[in-house]
Coordinates of C-alpha atoms and ligand atoms in Angstrom, one line a residue:
M1 CA 19.1 -28.2 11.7
E2 CA 19.1 -25.0 9.6
T3 CA 22.1 -22.8 10.0
P4 CA 21.9 -19.0 9.9
G5 CA 23.7 -19.1 6.6
T6 CA 21.1 -21.3 4.9
R7 CA 18.2 -19.4 6.4
I8 CA 19.8 -16.1 5.1
E9 CA 20.1 -17.5 1.6
E10 CA 16.5 -18.8 1.8
L11 CA 15.2 -15.4 2.9
R12 CA 17.2 -13.6 0.2
D13 CA 15.8 -15.9 -2.5
E14 CA 12.3 -15.3 -1.2
I15 CA 12.8 -11.5 -1.1
R16 CA 14.2 -11.5 -4.7
G17 CA 11.2 -13.3 -5.9
H18 CA 8.8 -10.9 -4.2
E19 CA 10.7 -7.9 -5.4
Y20 CA 10.6 -9.1 -9.0
R21 CA 6.8 -9.8 -8.8
Y22 CA 6.2 -6.5 -7.1
F23 CA 8.4 -4.1 -9.0
V24 CA 8.8 -5.7 -12.4
Q25 CA 5.6 -7.5 -12.9
N26 CA 3.4 -5.3 -10.7
E27 CA 1.9 -8.5 -9.4
P28 CA 2.8 -9.0 -5.7
T29 CA 2.0 -12.3 -4.1
V30 CA 2.3 -11.1 -0.5
S31 CA 1.1 -8.1 1.4
D32 CA 3.5 -5.2 2.1
Y33 CA 3.5 -6.0 5.8
E34 CA 4.4 -9.7 5.2
F35 CA 7.2 -8.6 2.8
D36 CA 8.5 -6.2 5.5
Q37 CA 8.5 -9.0 8.1
I38 CA 10.7 -11.2 5.8
V39 CA 13.1 -8.3 5.2
R40 CA 13.3 -7.6 8.9
E41 CA 14.1 -11.2 9.7
L42 CA 16.9 -11.1 7.1
Q43 CA 18.2 -7.8 8.5
R44 CA 18.2 -9.2 12.1
L45 CA 20.1 -12.3 11.0
E46 CA 22.6 -10.2 9.0
Q47 CA 23.1 -7.9 11.9
A48 CA 23.8 -10.9 14.1
H49 CA 26.2 -12.4 11.5
P50 CA 27.7 -9.4 9.6
E51 CA 30.3 -11.8 8.1
L52 CA 27.5 -13.3 6.0
I53 CA 26.5 -10.0 4.4
T54 CA 27.2 -9.9 0.7
P55 CA 26.8 -7.0 -1.7
D56 CA 24.1 -8.8 -3.7
S57 CA 21.9 -9.2 -0.6
P58 CA 18.5 -7.4 -1.0
T59 CA 19.2 -5.4 2.1
Q60 CA 22.2 -3.8 0.4
R61 CA 20.2 -1.8 -2.1
V62 CA 18.3 1.4 -2.0
G63 CA 15.1 0.4 -3.8
E64 CA 13.5 -1.4 -6.5
Q65 CA 14.6 -2.7 -9.9
V66 CA 14.2 -0.8 -13.1
S67 CA 12.1 -2.7 -15.5
G68 CA 13.9 -1.7 -18.7
S69 CA 11.0 -0.5 -20.8
F70 CA 11.7 3.2 -20.3
P71 CA 15.1 5.1 -20.6
S72 CA 16.7 5.8 -17.3
H73 CA 17.7 8.9 -15.5
T74 CA 20.3 9.2 -12.7
F75 CA 19.3 11.4 -9.8
R76 CA 21.6 14.2 -8.6
Q77 CA 20.6 13.3 -5.1
P78 CA 19.4 9.7 -4.4
M79 CA 15.7 9.2 -3.7
L80 CA 15.9 7.4 -0.4
S81 CA 13.2 5.3 1.2
L82 CA 12.0 5.6 4.8
D83 CA 12.5 3.4 7.8
N84 CA 9.3 2.1 9.3
A85 CA 8.0 2.2 12.9
Y86 CA 5.2 -0.3 13.6
S87 CA 4.6 0.7 17.2
F88 CA 4.7 3.7 19.4
E89 CA 7.7 2.1 21.1
E90 CA 9.6 2.1 17.8
L91 CA 8.5 5.7 17.3
K92 CA 9.7 6.8 20.7
D93 CA 13.0 5.0 20.2
W94 CA 13.5 6.9 17.0
D95 CA 12.7 10.2 18.6
R96 CA 15.1 9.5 21.4
R97 CA 17.9 8.6 18.9
V98 CA 17.2 11.8 17.0
R99 CA 17.4 14.0 20.1
E100 CA 20.6 12.2 21.3
R101 CA 22.3 12.7 17.9
V102 CA 21.7 16.4 17.8
S103 CA 22.0 16.9 21.5
R104 CA 18.6 18.6 22.0
D105 CA 15.8 18.0 24.4
E106 CA 13.1 19.1 22.0
I107 CA 12.7 18.9 18.3
D108 CA 10.2 20.4 16.0
Y109 CA 8.6 17.8 13.8
I110 CA 6.4 18.0 10.8
V111 CA 3.9 15.2 10.6
E112 CA 2.5 14.4 7.1
L113 CA 0.2 11.7 5.8
K114 CA 1.9 8.9 4.1
I115 CA 0.2 8.7 0.7
D116 CA -0.1 5.2 -0.7
G117 CA 1.3 5.9 -4.1
L118 CA 4.7 6.0 -5.7
S119 CA 7.3 8.7 -5.6
V120 CA 8.4 10.6 -8.6
N121 CA 11.1 13.2 -9.2
L122 CA 10.3 16.1 -11.4
V123 CA 13.0 18.2 -13.0
Y124 CA 12.1 21.8 -13.9
H125 CA 14.3 24.1 -15.9
D126 CA 13.5 27.8 -16.0
G127 CA 10.1 27.0 -14.7
R128 CA 9.3 24.3 -17.3
L129 CA 8.8 20.7 -16.6
E130 CA 11.6 18.8 -18.3
T131 CA 11.7 15.3 -17.0
G132 CA 9.5 13.1 -14.8
V133 CA 11.2 10.1 -13.3
T134 CA 10.1 7.2 -11.1
R135 CA 12.1 6.3 -8.0
G136 CA 13.5 3.2 -9.6
D137 CA 16.3 1.8 -7.4
G138 CA 16.8 5.2 -5.7
H139 CA 19.9 6.1 -7.7
S140 CA 18.3 6.1 -11.1
G141 CA 14.7 5.7 -12.2
E142 CA 12.7 5.4 -15.4
I143 CA 11.9 8.5 -17.4
V144 CA 8.1 8.7 -17.7
T145 CA 7.8 12.4 -18.6
A146 CA 5.0 11.9 -21.2
N147 CA 2.9 10.0 -18.6
V148 CA 3.6 12.5 -15.8
R149 CA 2.5 15.3 -18.1
T150 CA -1.0 13.9 -18.1
I151 CA -1.3 14.5 -14.4
R152 CA -3.3 17.7 -14.0
T153 CA -1.9 18.5 -10.6
I154 CA 1.6 18.6 -11.9
P155 CA 2.3 22.0 -13.3
L156 CA 3.9 22.0 -16.7
R157 CA 5.0 25.6 -16.0
L158 CA 5.7 27.0 -12.6
R159 CA 4.6 30.4 -11.4
E160 CA 8.3 31.5 -11.3
P161 CA 11.0 30.6 -13.8
V162 CA 13.1 28.6 -11.4
S163 CA 15.3 25.5 -12.0
I164 CA 14.4 23.0 -9.3
E165 CA 13.6 19.4 -8.6
V166 CA 10.3 18.4 -6.9
R167 CA 9.5 15.1 -5.3
G168 CA 6.2 13.8 -4.3
E169 CA 3.7 11.1 -4.5
V170 CA 1.7 10.0 -7.6
F171 CA -1.5 8.3 -6.5
L172 CA -4.9 7.1 -7.7
G173 CA -8.1 8.2 -5.9
R174 CA -10.2 5.5 -4.3
D175 CA -13.0 5.8 -6.9
T176 CA -10.6 5.7 -9.8
F177 CA -8.9 2.6 -8.3
L178 CA -12.3 0.8 -7.9
R179 CA -13.3 1.7 -11.5
L180 CA -10.0 0.5 -12.9
N181 CA -10.4 -2.9 -11.2
E182 CA -13.9 -3.2 -12.6
E183 CA -12.5 -2.5 -16.0
R184 CA -9.9 -5.1 -15.5
D185 CA -12.5 -7.6 -14.4
S186 CA -14.4 -7.1 -17.6
A187 CA -11.2 -7.4 -19.6
E188 CA -10.3 -10.6 -17.7
L189 CA -7.1 -9.0 -16.4
P190 CA -5.9 -9.6 -12.9
R191 CA -7.0 -7.0 -10.3
F192 CA -4.6 -4.5 -8.8
A193 CA -4.1 -5.3 -5.1
N194 CA -4.1 -1.7 -4.0
P195 CA -4.1 1.9 -5.4
R196 CA -0.3 2.0 -5.4
N197 CA 0.1 -0.9 -7.7
A198 CA -2.6 0.5 -9.9
A199 CA -0.8 3.9 -9.9
A200 CA 2.5 2.2 -10.7
G201 CA 0.9 0.2 -13.5
S202 CA -0.6 3.3 -14.9
L203 CA 2.5 5.4 -14.8
R204 CA 4.4 2.7 -16.7
Q205 CA 1.8 2.4 -19.5
V206 CA 3.6 2.8 -22.8
D207 CA 0.8 4.8 -24.3
P208 CA 0.3 8.2 -22.6
A209 CA -3.3 8.4 -24.0
L210 CA -4.1 5.4 -21.8
V211 CA -2.5 7.0 -18.8
A212 CA -4.6 10.1 -19.3
E213 CA -7.8 8.0 -19.0
R214 CA -6.8 7.1 -15.5
P215 CA -6.8 10.3 -13.6
L216 CA -3.6 10.1 -11.5
D217 CA -3.0 12.8 -8.9
F218 CA 0.0 14.2 -7.2
F219 CA 1.0 15.6 -3.8
A220 CA 4.4 17.4 -3.6
Y221 CA 6.5 17.1 -0.5
T222 CA 10.1 17.9 -1.4
I223 CA 11.9 20.7 -3.2
L224 CA 15.5 20.7 -4.2
P225 CA 17.5 22.8 -3.4
R226 CA 16.0 22.7 0.1
G227 CA 14.9 25.8 2.1
R228 CA 15.4 26.3 5.8
S229 CA 12.7 23.8 6.9
Q230 CA 10.1 21.3 5.7
A231 CA 7.4 23.8 6.6
E232 CA 8.9 26.5 4.5
D233 CA 9.4 24.0 1.6
L234 CA 5.8 23.0 1.6
E235 CA 4.8 26.7 1.5
R236 CA 7.1 27.3 -1.4
L237 CA 5.8 24.3 -3.3
S238 CA 2.3 25.5 -2.8
G239 CA 3.3 29.0 -4.0
L240 CA 4.9 27.5 -7.1
G241 CA 1.6 25.9 -8.1
F242 CA 1.8 22.4 -6.6
K243 CA -0.9 20.6 -4.6
I244 CA 0.4 19.9 -1.1
N245 CA -1.5 17.8 1.4
P246 CA -3.4 20.0 3.8
N247 CA -3.4 17.4 6.6
C248 CA -0.1 18.0 8.3
V249 CA 1.0 19.4 11.7
R250 CA 4.1 20.9 13.2
T251 CA 4.8 19.9 16.8
R252 CA 7.5 19.2 19.3
S253 CA 5.4 16.9 21.3
L254 CA 5.5 13.2 20.6
D255 CA 2.2 12.8 22.3
A256 CA 0.7 15.2 19.7
V257 CA 2.3 13.0 17.0
I258 CA 0.6 10.0 18.6
A259 CA -2.7 11.8 18.8
F260 CA -2.4 12.7 15.1
Y261 CA -1.7 9.1 14.3
E262 CA -4.7 7.8 16.2
R263 CA -6.9 10.4 14.6
W264 CA -5.9 9.4 11.1
E265 CA -5.9 5.7 11.8
S266 CA -9.6 6.0 12.5
E267 CA -10.4 8.6 9.9
R268 CA -8.4 7.3 7.0
E269 CA -11.5 5.9 5.3
E270 CA -12.9 9.4 5.0
L271 CA -10.2 10.5 2.6
D272 CA -10.7 9.9 -1.1
Y273 CA -7.2 8.5 -1.5
E274 CA -5.4 5.9 0.5
I275 CA -2.8 6.5 3.2
D276 CA -0.8 3.8 4.9
G277 CA 0.6 5.7 7.8
L278 CA 2.2 9.0 8.7
V279 CA 5.6 10.4 7.9
V280 CA 7.3 12.2 10.8
K281 CA 10.1 14.6 9.7
V282 CA 12.5 16.7 11.6
D283 CA 11.5 20.2 10.4
A284 CA 14.8 22.1 10.3
T285 CA 17.0 21.5 7.3
S286 CA 20.1 22.2 9.4
L287 CA 19.2 19.4 11.8
Q288 CA 18.3 17.1 9.0
E289 CA 21.8 17.6 7.6
K290 CA 23.3 16.9 10.9
L291 CA 21.4 13.7 11.2
G292 CA 22.2 12.6 7.7
A293 CA 21.2 9.3 6.2
T294 CA 22.0 5.6 6.0
T295 CA 22.4 4.1 2.5
K296 CA 18.7 3.4 2.5
A297 CA 16.9 6.1 4.5
P298 CA 17.3 9.4 6.1
R299 CA 17.7 9.4 9.9
W300 CA 15.6 12.6 10.2
A301 CA 12.4 11.0 9.0
I302 CA 10.4 7.9 9.9
A303 CA 7.2 6.3 8.6
A304 CA 4.7 5.5 11.4
K305 CA 2.8 2.7 9.6
F306 CA -0.8 1.9 10.3
P307 CA -1.4 -1.8 11.1
A308 CA -1.5 -4.0 8.1
R309 CA -4.9 -4.5 6.5
Q310 CA -3.9 -7.1 3.9
A311 CA -2.5 -10.6 4.2
T312 CA -2.2 -13.7 2.1
T313 CA -3.6 -17.0 3.1
R314 CA -5.1 -20.2 1.6
L315 CA -8.7 -20.6 0.7
V316 CA -9.5 -23.9 2.4
D317 CA -13.2 -24.1 1.4
I318 CA -16.3 -22.2 0.5
R319 CA -19.2 -22.6 2.8
V320 CA -22.7 -21.5 1.8
Q321 CA -24.8 -19.6 4.4
V322 CA -28.6 -19.1 4.3
G323 CA -29.8 -15.8 5.5
R324 CA -33.2 -14.6 6.9
T325 CA -34.6 -13.9 3.5
G326 CA -33.3 -17.2 2.2
A327 CA -30.4 -15.7 0.3
L328 CA -27.5 -18.0 -0.2
T329 CA -24.1 -16.4 0.3
P330 CA -20.8 -18.0 -0.2
V331 CA -18.3 -17.5 2.7
A332 CA -14.6 -18.1 2.3
E333 CA -13.1 -20.4 4.9
L334 CA -9.5 -19.5 5.3
E335 CA -6.3 -20.9 6.8
A336 CA -6.2 -18.7 10.0
V337 CA -4.1 -15.6 9.4
E338 CA -3.3 -12.5 11.5
V339 CA -4.1 -9.2 10.0
G340 CA -3.2 -6.1 12.1
G341 CA -3.6 -8.0 15.4
V342 CA -6.8 -9.8 14.5
T343 CA -7.0 -13.5 13.5
I344 CA -9.1 -13.9 10.4
R345 CA -10.7 -17.3 9.5
N346 CA -13.5 -16.2 7.2
A347 CA -14.0 -13.6 4.5
S348 CA -16.9 -12.5 2.4
L349 CA -17.2 -13.6 -1.2
H350 CA -20.6 -11.8 -1.7
N351 CA -22.1 -14.0 -4.4
E352 CA -21.3 -16.3 -7.3
D353 CA -20.6 -13.5 -9.7
E354 CA -17.9 -12.2 -7.4
I355 CA -16.3 -15.7 -7.2
E356 CA -16.2 -15.7 -11.0
R357 CA -14.9 -12.2 -11.2
L358 CA -12.1 -13.1 -8.8
G359 CA -11.4 -16.3 -10.7
V360 CA -10.9 -18.0 -7.3
S361 CA -11.0 -21.8 -6.7
I362 CA -10.7 -23.8 -3.5
G363 CA -7.1 -24.3 -2.5
D364 CA -5.8 -21.0 -4.0
R365 CA -3.6 -18.5 -2.2
V366 CA -5.6 -15.3 -1.9
L367 CA -5.0 -11.8 -0.7
I368 CA -7.5 -10.7 1.9
E369 CA -8.2 -7.2 3.3
R370 CA -9.8 -5.9 6.4
G371 CA -11.1 -2.6 5.1
G372 CA -13.6 -0.1 6.5
D373 CA -16.1 -2.9 6.7
V374 CA -16.3 -5.3 9.6
I375 CA -16.1 -8.5 7.5
P376 CA -12.8 -9.0 5.6
K377 CA -13.0 -9.5 1.9
V378 CA -11.1 -11.5 -0.7
V379 CA -9.2 -9.0 -2.9
K380 CA -7.6 -11.3 -5.4
V381 CA -6.0 -14.6 -6.2
V382 CA -2.2 -14.4 -5.7
S383 CA -1.4 -17.9 -6.8
P384 CA -3.7 -20.6 -8.1
A385 CA -3.3 -24.0 -6.5
P386 CA -2.2 -26.8 -8.9
D387 CA -5.0 -29.0 -7.5
R388 CA -7.6 -26.3 -7.2
R389 CA -11.2 -27.2 -6.9
T390 CA -13.8 -25.1 -8.8
F391 CA -16.7 -24.1 -6.6
K392 CA -20.3 -24.3 -7.8
M393 CA -23.2 -22.8 -6.0
P394 CA -25.6 -25.6 -4.8
E395 CA -28.9 -26.3 -6.7
T396 CA -30.5 -27.1 -3.3
C397 CA -30.6 -25.3 0.0
P398 CA -27.6 -26.6 2.1
V399 CA -29.8 -26.6 5.2
C400 CA -33.3 -27.9 4.2
R401 CA -32.4 -29.4 0.8
S402 CA -35.3 -27.7 -1.0
R403 CA -34.6 -26.4 -4.5
V404 CA -33.1 -22.9 -4.7
F405 CA -34.0 -20.2 -7.3
R406 CA -32.1 -17.5 -9.0
E407 CA -34.4 -14.9 -10.6
E408 CA -33.5 -13.5 -14.0
G409 CA -31.1 -10.5 -13.4
E410 CA -30.6 -11.3 -9.7
V411 CA -27.2 -12.1 -8.4
L412 CA -28.4 -14.1 -5.4
R413 CA -29.9 -17.6 -5.2
R414 CA -32.7 -18.0 -2.6
C415 CA -34.2 -20.9 -0.7
L416 CA -37.9 -20.3 -1.0
S417 CA -39.1 -22.8 1.6
Q418 CA -41.1 -21.2 4.4
T419 CA -40.0 -23.9 6.9
C420 CA -36.3 -23.9 6.2
P421 CA -34.7 -24.1 9.7
A422 CA -31.9 -21.6 8.7
K423 CA -34.5 -19.0 7.6
V424 CA -36.6 -19.6 10.7
K425 CA -33.6 -19.3 13.0
E426 CA -32.2 -16.2 11.3
A427 CA -35.7 -14.6 11.3
F428 CA -36.0 -15.4 15.0
L429 CA -32.6 -13.8 15.7
H430 CA -33.5 -10.8 13.7
W431 CA -36.8 -10.5 15.6
A432 CA -35.1 -11.0 19.0
S433 CA -32.5 -8.3 18.2
Ligands
IVH501 S1 9.3 11.8 2.4 C1 13.8 11.0 2.1 N1 6.7 12.2 2.7 O1 6.8 6.7 1.3 C2 12.3 11.1 2.5 N2 7.5 10.2 1.6 O2 8.1 4.3 2.4 C3 11.5 10.7 1.3 N3 5.6 8.8 0.9 O3 9.5 6.6 -0.9 C4 10.1 10.5 1.5 N4 4.0 10.0 1.5 O4 7.2 7.3 -1.8 C5 7.7 11.4 2.2 N5 4.5 12.7 2.9 C6 5.4 11.9 2.5 C7 5.1 10.7 1.9 C8 6.2 9.9 1.4 C9 4.3 8.9 0.9 C10 6.3 7.6 0.3 C11 7.5 7.9 -0.6 C12 8.7 7.1 0.0 C13 7.9 6.1 0.7 C14 8.7 5.4 1.8

């Protein structure tokens, strides 16, 4: 039987591998949610067996690894991460703990959107941008000033000659992200899994001219030194020339926080950038200071994460469906996997060109995503199987066996038989509906 000690070591190894692929190679092989679950299991085990905690455990560090290609900068104040709440229960527990710690019945909260990008720290001296740094491990990050300067929404000169630090989120718009992945397809480079990886990859380009071609964007949310409250700080940032996210509320009601969450969970697709949840922050700086922070995250803020939309699983087979018009579409048959509370067994592969673009073969581990569409899609291959089987579209209809045709310039193959049972059945269903 496995002992807690061996399980802990196993989890640590697994996490180290994921961290390396995520932060150093920008090539994650699991979804963020899955990664979080592994870390949580390790945290639970370490809490139950504190004697087994070692300083080199992945739980004992603020953040990611610095890749080494850029010079580093040590922060005057660490750039902490956020604890996550995955349910209203967890959110309510957090709220209760906050109120208990500061002995108050009611707290003013600021609720902001959690932008799916990467945080950077900007150092301004006498109103001029001096240094731009990635979050790195939270204590020191990589100096990427030249790249940060290409971001139009980061002022090079402030409206007042102040010496401050500003923190916020660098992100890529949805359109830019899609375009970037198309370019990567053409260049036969692996796709980025999400806009954040794409933004991270872009910000760490060695050539700023290349970065400038990928219009990165920036929302500011922290100014140092702090003012009296988060609300005041956001106003100040805006006054200095920064773009702040307009979608935020100030409230003392947890029900209002939950309503805001529900609203954005259903409306997130309407934004032209991606969000992965909300950030709930205690508004008053004095209370924030009272609450303090752990080594990893402040106690005065929490990320209310939206349910996961991505997961990894194995592509077991590719089945070919015949539609009403005779179009043959490949459908991914997956090892069942749960994504945000729904069990997924199939995903769309669209057509054979898409299969080629993805470079996917049967047996591979793939990243799938439940996006705004009803049918989940295969985003990319995360690890090719050693015994992978290449898929080929059939030359004959999988239902009636008559020959299929692909017209010049068309992406789809069609079964042209008038009597194909699949076509007849689909046509009947269409008519009946
Ligand atoms: S505040 C100490 N506000 O989420 C508090 N973070 O998962 C620091 N993020 O590292 C963060 N939107 O990169 C804050 N409105 C927002 C945010 C936000 C996105 C990111 C940030 C942070 C990560 C934690």
